[in-house]
Phi, psi and omega in degrees: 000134177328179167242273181233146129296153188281288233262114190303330195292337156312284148004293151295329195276330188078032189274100171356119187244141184259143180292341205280321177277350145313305201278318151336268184345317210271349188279334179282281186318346208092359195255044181302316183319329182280332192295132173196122211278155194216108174093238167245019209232135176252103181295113170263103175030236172251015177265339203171118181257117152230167173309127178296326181274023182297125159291160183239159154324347198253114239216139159311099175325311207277323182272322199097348147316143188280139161270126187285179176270352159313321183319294186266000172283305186341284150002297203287320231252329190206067190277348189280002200269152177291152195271354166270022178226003129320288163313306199305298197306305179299332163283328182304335196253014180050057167218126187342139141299133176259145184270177198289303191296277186344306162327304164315295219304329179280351190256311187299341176253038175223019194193315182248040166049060154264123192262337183291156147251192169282012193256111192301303209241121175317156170239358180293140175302146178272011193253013161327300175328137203267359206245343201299144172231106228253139183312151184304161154279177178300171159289051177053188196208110159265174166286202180289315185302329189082012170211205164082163167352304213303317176322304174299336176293288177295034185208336046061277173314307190292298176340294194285336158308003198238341202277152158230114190270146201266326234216097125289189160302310151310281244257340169281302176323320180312139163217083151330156144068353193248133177248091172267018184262341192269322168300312171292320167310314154338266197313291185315258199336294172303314151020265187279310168291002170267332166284351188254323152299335182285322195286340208277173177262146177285003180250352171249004184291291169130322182301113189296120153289133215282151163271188206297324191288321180279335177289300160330327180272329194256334142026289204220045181320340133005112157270104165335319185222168193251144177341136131124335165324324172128357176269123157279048185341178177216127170274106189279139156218183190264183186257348197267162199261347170298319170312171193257326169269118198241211161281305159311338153243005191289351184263331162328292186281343195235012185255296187252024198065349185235120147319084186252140202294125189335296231274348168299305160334289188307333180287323193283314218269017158051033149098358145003156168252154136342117202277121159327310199201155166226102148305150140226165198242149164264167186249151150073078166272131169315098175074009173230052171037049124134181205290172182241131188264154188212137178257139153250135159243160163205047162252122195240354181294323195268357190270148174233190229279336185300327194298323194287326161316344192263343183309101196267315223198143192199119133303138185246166171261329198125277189325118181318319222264275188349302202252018175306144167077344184312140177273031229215151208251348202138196211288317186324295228266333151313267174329357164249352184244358168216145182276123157233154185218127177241132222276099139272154158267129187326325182240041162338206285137142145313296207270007155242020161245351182312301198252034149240123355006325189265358176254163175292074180228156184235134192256139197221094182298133157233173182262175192268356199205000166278108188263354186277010170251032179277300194314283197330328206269319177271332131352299200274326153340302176302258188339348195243009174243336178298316179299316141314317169295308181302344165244354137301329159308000000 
């Protein structure tokens, strides 16, 4: 079901809003940028919510599938990408790729006014309007009597001439977006560290082991109390200044959205010492009546066993030396009681991603000189820690 439309006048008229001539629109004006996804919902600025998975008008030549509308904003937003640094990004952010030939045929009709698509027929509901009500259908054609077989038949017919089916059997079986071979590896891989820790002597391990008050808080990682309560998460990032998430910036990006570089930060504060901790509120939480406070550090040395129960999330730098000292078994039992995440430029290297790659960590390109694909990249931070949180609780 729709979420909102701009205009009441719509509204009233019961007129359809299709999302594919809205994204036209915001694209002729320029405002692709404003467009942003939030959750399972595609925010068109303060104008307009829809389901990111509505299927659309914009149909696969090779399969005949509707490409949902994540799909095609994706599309909108970042057609300027080379089509293998495309593909890649759209798995990353888990929404279908639209493939290279599709890919024109969506652009000539988003940008040079070929209004046709591949799809004979819209697939959009018509009942986006949030007030629209679509007229009864007629009644069926009875026979003279008005009952019998002839009645059930032609009432059958008319029903199913009405049917527009959304979903086959291919399409229930996709599971878009889930690696289930990456679940698996997991899965062998926690394993072989749970016999290789049961197996090691604890004096050959090497590993500081947690103390006792700290084994007890992580134990039972179950959070007590729920965002907004009064419970303060703690967010980790490093210390080191090579990284892209610092201390120093971490409120830039994850407050206001835009990614301003450490050394630029350290420049502004005129020779300042380095902030112990930084709160921040995330902003425009959904249903959850109003900002949310966030602790940052990036001392980990300094936590004691209460501070660790509160560790929701970490940046990782890459480097093993990070989780030095951790009160944690390794990377699995890290990475199961915290989401971590790492921060890259889209057009990075393959090898500055290599070794997290071997970790449970979720990776997040941003650009080096786009600053309006900062608001996405920290979104999708967000979507991905409320949902962690949401499921430690």
């Amino acid at each position: 079901n729709p979420r909102t439309t701009r205009s009441s006048e719509n509204q009233s008229s019961g007129a359809a809003m299709d999302p594919l001539a809205v994204l036209r629109d915001y694209a002729a004006r320029g405002d692709l940028d404003k467009i942003i996804f939030n959750g399972d919902d595609v925010l068109f600025g303060d104008d307009y919510t829809f389901p990111a998975n509505a299927p659309t008008a914009f149909t696969s030549k090779q399969s005949g599938r509707p490409y949902p509308l994540s799909a095609a904003v994706f599309l909108a937003q970042h057609n300027d990408l080379k089509h293998t640094d495309f593909l890649q990004a759209a798995r990353l952010r888990r929404i279908p790729p639209v493939s290279l030939p599709d890919r024109k045929t969506f652009l000539d009709f988003l940008h040079f006014g070929d209004s046709s698509l591949p799809s004979a027929e819209p697939l959009l509901p018509s009942s986006f309007a949030q007030d629209a009500h679509p007229p009864p259908p007629p009644p069926p054609p009875e026979n003279e009597e008005g009952e019998g077989p002839d009645a059930d038949d032609a009432s059958t017919a008319h029903v199913r001439a009405l049917e527009r089916p959304l979903k086959d059997r291919n399409a229930v079986l996709d599971a878009r977006g889930r690696d289930f071979l990456a679940i698996y590896h997991a899965a062998l891989r926690r394993e072989e560290d749970r016999l290789r820790n049961k197996d090691a002597a604890p004096s050959a391990t090497g590993r500081h082991e947690p103390s006792a008050a700290a084994a007890a808080s992580l134990a039972n990682p179950k959070l007590d109390k729920s965002l907004g309560d009064g419970f303060v998460p703690i967010i980790l990032v490093p210390s080191a200044s090579q990284t892209l998430i610092t201390i120093y910036n971490v409120r830039d990006f994850l407050e206001d959205f835009v990614f301003v570089p450490s050394d630029e930060k350290m420049r502004a504060m005129k020779g300042s010492p380095k902030p112990e901790c930084v709160t921040l509120q995330k902003k425009h939480v959904r249903g959850a009546g109003g900002p949310v406070a966030f602790e940052v550090r990036d001392k980990p040395a300094s936590l004691k066993a209460d501070d660790w129960a509160r560790v929701v999330a970490v940046f990782v730098l890459g480097k093993e030396w990070q989780f030095k000292d951790w009160p944690f078994k390794g990377h699995v039992d890290i990475f199961n009681k915290v989401i971590g995440f790492f921060v890259r430029f889209e057009d990075d290297s393959v090898d500055s991603a290599k070794v997290v790659k071997q970790w449970n960590v979720k990776i997040i390109s941003i650009s080096k000189n786009k600053r309006h694909q900062d608001r996405p990249a920290a979104l999708e931070v967000w979507d991905r820690l409320d949902e962690f949180v949401r499921a430690r609780s």
